[in-house]
mmCIF file of N, CA and C in Angstrom:
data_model
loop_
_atom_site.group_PDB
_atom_site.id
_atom_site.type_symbol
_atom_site.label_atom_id
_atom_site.label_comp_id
_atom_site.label_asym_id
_atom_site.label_seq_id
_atom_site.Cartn_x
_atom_site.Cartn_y
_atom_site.Cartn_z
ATOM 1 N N UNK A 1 147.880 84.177 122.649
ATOM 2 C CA UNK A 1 147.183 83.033 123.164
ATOM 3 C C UNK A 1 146.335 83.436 124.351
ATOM 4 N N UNK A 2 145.306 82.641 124.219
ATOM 5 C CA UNK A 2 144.372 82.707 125.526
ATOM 6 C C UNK A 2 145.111 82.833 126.865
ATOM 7 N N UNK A 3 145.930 81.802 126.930
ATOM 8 C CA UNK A 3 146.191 81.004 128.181
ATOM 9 C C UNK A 3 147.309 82.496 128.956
ATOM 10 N N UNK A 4 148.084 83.272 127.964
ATOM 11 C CA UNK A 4 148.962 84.086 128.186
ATOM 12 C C UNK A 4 147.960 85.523 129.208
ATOM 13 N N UNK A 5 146.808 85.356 128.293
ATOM 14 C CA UNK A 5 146.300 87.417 128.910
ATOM 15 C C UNK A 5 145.675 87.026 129.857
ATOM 16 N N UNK A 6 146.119 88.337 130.795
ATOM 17 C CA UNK A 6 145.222 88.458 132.036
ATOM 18 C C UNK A 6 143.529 88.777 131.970
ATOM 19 N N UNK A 7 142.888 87.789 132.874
ATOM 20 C CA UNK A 7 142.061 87.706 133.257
ATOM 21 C C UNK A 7 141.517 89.014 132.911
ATOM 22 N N UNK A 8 141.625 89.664 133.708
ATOM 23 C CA UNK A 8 141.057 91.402 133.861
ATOM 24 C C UNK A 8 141.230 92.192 133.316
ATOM 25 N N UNK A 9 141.591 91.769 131.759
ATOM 26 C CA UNK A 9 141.643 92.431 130.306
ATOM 27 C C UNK A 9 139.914 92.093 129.579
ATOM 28 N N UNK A 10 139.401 91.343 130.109
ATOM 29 C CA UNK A 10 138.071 90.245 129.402
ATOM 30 C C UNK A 10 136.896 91.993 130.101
ATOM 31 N N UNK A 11 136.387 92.094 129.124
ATOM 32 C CA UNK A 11 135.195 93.351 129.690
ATOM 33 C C UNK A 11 133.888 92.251 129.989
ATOM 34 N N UNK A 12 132.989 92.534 130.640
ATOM 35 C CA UNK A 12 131.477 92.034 130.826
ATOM 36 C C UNK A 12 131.170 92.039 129.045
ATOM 37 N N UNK A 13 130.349 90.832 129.159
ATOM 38 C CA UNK A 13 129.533 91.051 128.072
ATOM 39 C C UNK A 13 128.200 90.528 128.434
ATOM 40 N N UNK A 14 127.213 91.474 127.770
ATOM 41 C CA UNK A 14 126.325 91.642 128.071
ATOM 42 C C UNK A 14 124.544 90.756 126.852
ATOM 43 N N UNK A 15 124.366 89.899 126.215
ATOM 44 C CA UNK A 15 123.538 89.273 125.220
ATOM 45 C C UNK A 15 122.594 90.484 125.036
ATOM 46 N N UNK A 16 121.646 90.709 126.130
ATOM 47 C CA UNK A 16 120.327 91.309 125.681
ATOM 48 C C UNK A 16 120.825 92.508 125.621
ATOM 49 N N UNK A 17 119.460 92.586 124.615
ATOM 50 C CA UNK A 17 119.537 94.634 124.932
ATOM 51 C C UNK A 17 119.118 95.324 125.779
ATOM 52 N N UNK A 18 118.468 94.686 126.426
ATOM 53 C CA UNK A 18 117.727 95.521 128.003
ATOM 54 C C UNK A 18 118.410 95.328 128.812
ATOM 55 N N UNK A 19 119.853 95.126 128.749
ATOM 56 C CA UNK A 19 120.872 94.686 129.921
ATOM 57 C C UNK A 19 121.304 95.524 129.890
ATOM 58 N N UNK A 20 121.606 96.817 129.478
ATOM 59 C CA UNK A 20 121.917 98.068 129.880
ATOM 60 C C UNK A 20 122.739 98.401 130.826
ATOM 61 N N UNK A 21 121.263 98.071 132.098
ATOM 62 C CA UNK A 21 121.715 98.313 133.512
ATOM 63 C C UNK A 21 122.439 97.609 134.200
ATOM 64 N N UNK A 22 122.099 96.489 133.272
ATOM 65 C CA UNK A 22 123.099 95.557 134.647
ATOM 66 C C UNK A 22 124.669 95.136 134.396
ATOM 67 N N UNK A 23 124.755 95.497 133.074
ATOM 68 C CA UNK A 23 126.107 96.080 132.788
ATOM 69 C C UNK A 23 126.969 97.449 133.524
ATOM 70 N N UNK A 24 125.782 98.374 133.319
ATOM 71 C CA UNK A 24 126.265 99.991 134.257
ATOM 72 C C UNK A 24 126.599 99.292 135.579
ATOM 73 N N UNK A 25 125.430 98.107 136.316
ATOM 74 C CA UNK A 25 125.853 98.024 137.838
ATOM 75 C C UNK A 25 127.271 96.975 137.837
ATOM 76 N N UNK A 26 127.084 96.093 136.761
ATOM 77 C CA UNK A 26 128.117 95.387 137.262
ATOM 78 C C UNK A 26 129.497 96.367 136.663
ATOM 79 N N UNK A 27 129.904 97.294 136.093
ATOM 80 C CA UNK A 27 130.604 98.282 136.334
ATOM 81 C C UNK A 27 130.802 99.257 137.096
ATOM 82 N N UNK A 28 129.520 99.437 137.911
ATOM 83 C CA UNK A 28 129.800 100.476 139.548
ATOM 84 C C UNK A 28 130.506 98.843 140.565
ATOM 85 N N UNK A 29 129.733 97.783 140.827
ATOM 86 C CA UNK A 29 130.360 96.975 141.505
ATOM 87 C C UNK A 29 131.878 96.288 141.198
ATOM 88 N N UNK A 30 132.643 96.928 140.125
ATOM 89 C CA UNK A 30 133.772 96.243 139.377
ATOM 90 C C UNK A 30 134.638 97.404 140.257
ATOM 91 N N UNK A 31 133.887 98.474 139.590
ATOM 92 C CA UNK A 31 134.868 99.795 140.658
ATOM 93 C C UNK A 31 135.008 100.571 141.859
ATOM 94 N N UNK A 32 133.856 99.425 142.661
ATOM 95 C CA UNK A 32 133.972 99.153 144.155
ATOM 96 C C UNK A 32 134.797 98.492 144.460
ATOM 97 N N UNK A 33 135.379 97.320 143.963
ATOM 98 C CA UNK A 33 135.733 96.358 144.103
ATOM 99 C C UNK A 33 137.353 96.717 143.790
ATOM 100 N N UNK A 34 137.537 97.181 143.009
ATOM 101 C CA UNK A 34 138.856 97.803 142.573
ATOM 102 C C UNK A 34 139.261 99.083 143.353
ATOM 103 N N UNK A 35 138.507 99.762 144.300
ATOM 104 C CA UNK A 35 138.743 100.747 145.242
ATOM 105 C C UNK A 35 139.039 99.869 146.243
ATOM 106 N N UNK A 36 139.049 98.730 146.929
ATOM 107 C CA UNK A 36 139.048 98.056 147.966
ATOM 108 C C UNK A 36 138.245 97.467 148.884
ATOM 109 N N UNK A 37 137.000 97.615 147.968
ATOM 110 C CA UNK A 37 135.703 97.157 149.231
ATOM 111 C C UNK A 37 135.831 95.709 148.133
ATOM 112 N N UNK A 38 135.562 95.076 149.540
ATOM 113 C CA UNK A 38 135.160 93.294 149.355
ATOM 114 C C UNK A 38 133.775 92.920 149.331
ATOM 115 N N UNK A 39 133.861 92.026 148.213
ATOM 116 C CA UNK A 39 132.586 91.124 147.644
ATOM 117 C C UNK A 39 131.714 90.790 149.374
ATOM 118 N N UNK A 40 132.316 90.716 150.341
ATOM 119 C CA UNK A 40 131.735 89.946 151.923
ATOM 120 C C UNK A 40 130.674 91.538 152.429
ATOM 121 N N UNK A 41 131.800 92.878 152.048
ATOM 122 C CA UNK A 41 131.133 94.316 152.802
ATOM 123 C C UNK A 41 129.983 94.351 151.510
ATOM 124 N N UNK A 42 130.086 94.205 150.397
ATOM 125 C CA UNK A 42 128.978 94.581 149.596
ATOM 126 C C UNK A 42 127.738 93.379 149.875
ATOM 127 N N UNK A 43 128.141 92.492 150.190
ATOM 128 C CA UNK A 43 127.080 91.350 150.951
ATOM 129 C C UNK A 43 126.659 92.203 152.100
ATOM 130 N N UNK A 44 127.595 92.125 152.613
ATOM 131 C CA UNK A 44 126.445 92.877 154.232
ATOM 132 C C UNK A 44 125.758 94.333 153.791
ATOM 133 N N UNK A 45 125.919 95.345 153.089
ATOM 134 C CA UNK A 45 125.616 95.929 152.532
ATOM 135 C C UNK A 45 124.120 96.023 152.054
ATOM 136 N N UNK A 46 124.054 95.195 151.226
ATOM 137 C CA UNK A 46 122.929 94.776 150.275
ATOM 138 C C UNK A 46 122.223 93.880 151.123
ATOM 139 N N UNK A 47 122.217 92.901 152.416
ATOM 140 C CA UNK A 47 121.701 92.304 153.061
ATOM 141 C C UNK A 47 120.697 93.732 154.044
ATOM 142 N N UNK A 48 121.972 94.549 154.255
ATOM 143 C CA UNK A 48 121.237 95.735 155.146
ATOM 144 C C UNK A 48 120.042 96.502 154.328
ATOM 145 N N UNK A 49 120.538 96.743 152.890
ATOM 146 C CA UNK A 49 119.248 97.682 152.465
ATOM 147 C C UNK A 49 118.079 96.815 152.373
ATOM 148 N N UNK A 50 118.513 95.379 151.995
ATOM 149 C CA UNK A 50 117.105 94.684 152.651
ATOM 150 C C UNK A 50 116.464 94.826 153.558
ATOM 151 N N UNK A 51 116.783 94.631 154.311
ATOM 152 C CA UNK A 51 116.326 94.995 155.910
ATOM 153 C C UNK A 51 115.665 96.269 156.175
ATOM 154 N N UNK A 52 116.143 97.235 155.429
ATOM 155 C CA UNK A 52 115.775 98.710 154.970
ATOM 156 C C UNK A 52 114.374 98.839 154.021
ATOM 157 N N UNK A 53 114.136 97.839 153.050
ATOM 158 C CA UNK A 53 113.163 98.030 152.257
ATOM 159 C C UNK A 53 112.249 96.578 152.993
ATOM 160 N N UNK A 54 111.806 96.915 154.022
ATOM 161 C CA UNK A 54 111.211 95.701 154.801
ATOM 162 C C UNK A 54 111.039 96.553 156.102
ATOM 163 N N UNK A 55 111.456 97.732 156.448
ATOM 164 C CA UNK A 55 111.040 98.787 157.361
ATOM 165 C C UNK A 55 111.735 97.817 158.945
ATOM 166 N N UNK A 56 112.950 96.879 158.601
ATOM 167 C CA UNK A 56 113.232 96.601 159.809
ATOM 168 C C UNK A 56 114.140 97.805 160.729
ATOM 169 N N UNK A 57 113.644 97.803 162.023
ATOM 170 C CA UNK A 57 114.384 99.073 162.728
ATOM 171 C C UNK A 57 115.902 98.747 162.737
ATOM 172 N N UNK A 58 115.973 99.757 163.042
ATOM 173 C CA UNK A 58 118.171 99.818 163.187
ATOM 174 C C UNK A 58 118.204 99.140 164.169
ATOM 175 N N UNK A 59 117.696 98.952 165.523
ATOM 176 C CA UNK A 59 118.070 98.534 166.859
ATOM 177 C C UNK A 59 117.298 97.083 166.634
ATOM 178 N N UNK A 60 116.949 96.365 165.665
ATOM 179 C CA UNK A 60 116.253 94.579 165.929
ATOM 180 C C UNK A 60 117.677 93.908 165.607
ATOM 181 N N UNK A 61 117.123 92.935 166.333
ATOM 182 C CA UNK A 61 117.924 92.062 166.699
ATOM 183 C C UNK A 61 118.727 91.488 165.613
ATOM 184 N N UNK A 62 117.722 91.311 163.566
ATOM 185 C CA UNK A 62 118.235 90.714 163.030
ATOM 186 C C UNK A 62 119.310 91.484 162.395
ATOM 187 N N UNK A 63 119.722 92.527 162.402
ATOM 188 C CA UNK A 63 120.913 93.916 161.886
ATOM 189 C C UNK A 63 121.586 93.405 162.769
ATOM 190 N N UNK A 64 121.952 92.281 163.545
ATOM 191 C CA UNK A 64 123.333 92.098 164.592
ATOM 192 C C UNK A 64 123.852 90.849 164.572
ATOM 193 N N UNK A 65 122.555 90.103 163.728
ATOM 194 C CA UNK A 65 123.033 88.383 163.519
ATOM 195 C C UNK A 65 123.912 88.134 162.235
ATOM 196 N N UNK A 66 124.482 87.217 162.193
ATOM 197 C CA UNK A 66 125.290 86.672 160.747
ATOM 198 C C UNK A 66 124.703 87.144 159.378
ATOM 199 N N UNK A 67 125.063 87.783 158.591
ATOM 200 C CA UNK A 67 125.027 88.067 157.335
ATOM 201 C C UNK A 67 124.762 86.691 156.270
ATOM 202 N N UNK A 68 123.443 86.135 155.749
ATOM 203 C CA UNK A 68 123.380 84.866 155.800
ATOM 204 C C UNK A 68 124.347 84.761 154.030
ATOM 205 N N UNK A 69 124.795 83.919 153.722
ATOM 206 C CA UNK A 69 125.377 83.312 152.558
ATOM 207 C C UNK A 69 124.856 83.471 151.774
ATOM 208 N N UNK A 70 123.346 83.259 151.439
ATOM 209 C CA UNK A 70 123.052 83.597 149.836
ATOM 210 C C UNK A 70 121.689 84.518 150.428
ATOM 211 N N UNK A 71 121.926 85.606 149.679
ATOM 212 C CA UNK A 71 120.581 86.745 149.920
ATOM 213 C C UNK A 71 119.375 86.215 149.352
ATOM 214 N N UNK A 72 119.712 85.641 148.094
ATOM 215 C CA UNK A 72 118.703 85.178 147.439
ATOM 216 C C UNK A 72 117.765 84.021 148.071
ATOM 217 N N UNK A 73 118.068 83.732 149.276
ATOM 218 C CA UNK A 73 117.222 82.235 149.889
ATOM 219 C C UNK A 73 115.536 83.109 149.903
ATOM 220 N N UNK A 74 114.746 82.194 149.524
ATOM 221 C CA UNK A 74 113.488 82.616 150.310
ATOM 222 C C UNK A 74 113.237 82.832 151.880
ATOM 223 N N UNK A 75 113.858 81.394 152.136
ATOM 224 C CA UNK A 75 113.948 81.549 154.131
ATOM 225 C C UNK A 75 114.056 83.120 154.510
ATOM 226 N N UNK A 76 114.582 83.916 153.938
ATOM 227 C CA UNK A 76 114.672 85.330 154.217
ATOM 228 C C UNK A 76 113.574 86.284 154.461
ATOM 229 N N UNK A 77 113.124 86.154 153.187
ATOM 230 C CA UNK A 77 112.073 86.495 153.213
ATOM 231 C C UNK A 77 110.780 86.186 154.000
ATOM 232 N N UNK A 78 110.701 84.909 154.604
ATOM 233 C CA UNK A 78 109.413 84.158 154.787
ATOM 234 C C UNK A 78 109.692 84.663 156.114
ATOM 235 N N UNK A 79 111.117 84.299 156.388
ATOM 236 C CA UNK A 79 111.292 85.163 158.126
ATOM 237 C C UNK A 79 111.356 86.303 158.319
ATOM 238 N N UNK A 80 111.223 87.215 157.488
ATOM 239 C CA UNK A 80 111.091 88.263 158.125
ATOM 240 C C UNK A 80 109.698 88.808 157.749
ATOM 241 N N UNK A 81 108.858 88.375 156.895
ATOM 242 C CA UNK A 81 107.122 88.400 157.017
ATOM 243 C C UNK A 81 106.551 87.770 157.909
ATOM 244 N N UNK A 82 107.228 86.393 158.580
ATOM 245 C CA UNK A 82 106.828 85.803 159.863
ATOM 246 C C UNK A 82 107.044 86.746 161.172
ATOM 247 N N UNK A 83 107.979 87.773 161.176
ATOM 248 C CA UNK A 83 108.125 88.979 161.661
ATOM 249 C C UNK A 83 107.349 90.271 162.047
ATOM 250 N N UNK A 84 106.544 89.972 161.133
ATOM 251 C CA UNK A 84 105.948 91.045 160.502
ATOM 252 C C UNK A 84 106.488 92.519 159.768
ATOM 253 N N UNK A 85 107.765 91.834 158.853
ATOM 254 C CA UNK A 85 108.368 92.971 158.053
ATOM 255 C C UNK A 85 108.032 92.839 156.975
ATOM 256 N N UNK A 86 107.234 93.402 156.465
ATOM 257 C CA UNK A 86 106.506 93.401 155.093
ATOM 258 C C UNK A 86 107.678 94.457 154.016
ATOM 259 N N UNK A 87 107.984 94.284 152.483
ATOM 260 C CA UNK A 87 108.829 95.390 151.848
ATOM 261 C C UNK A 87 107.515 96.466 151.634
ATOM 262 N N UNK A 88 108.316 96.967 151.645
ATOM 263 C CA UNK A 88 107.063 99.046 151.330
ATOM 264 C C UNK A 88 106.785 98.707 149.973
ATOM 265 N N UNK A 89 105.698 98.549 150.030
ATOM 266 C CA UNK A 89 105.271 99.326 148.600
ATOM 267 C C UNK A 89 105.308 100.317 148.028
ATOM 268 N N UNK A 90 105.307 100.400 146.296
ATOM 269 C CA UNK A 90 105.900 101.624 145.829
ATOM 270 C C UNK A 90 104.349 102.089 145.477
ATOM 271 N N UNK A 91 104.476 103.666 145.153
ATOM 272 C CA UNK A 91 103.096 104.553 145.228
ATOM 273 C C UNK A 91 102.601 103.289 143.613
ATOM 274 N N UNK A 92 101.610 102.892 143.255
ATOM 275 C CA UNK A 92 101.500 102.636 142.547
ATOM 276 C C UNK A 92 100.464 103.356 141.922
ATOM 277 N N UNK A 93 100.139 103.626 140.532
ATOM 278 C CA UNK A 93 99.154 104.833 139.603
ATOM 279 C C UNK A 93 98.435 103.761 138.994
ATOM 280 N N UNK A 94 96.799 103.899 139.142
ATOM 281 C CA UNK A 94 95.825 103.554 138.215
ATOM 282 C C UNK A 94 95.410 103.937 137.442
#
């Protein structure tokens, strides 16, 4: 019965076929997560390489404020181009 197996017997499943990757990541983040790092450090984490691909320095002010709740807000973004932290562009080929 359903109701009997553990949870964490169920693998990702994945619909598309171009999901590939995000199967591979959500299996590197499954076995982060199962080493002992918490869903909150991989938030601050991933909040930081933002900050990183936006050329903000190590020493600004916003690397010391609250780690905001959802990365995904625009407000993020808009404040830190109101900043003047633009993300780097990648070399792009014509």
């Amino acid at each position: 019965m359903l109701k009997t197996k553990p949870v964490n017997q169920f693998s990702a499943v994945v619909d598309d076929v171009k999901a590939a990757p995000f199967s591979d990541l959500q299996s590197r983040l499954d076995e982060l997560q199962d080493n002992g790092m918490t869903a909150l450090t991989i938030r601050g984490i991933l909040f930081h390489k933002m900050l990183d691909l936006h050329s903000v320095p190590a020493d600004h002010a916003l690397r010391k404020q609250e780690i905001p709740q959802r990365l995904d807000d625009p407000a993020i973004i808009a404040n830190l181009n109101e900043l003047g932290f633009f993300r780097k562009q990648r070399n792009m080929m014509h």
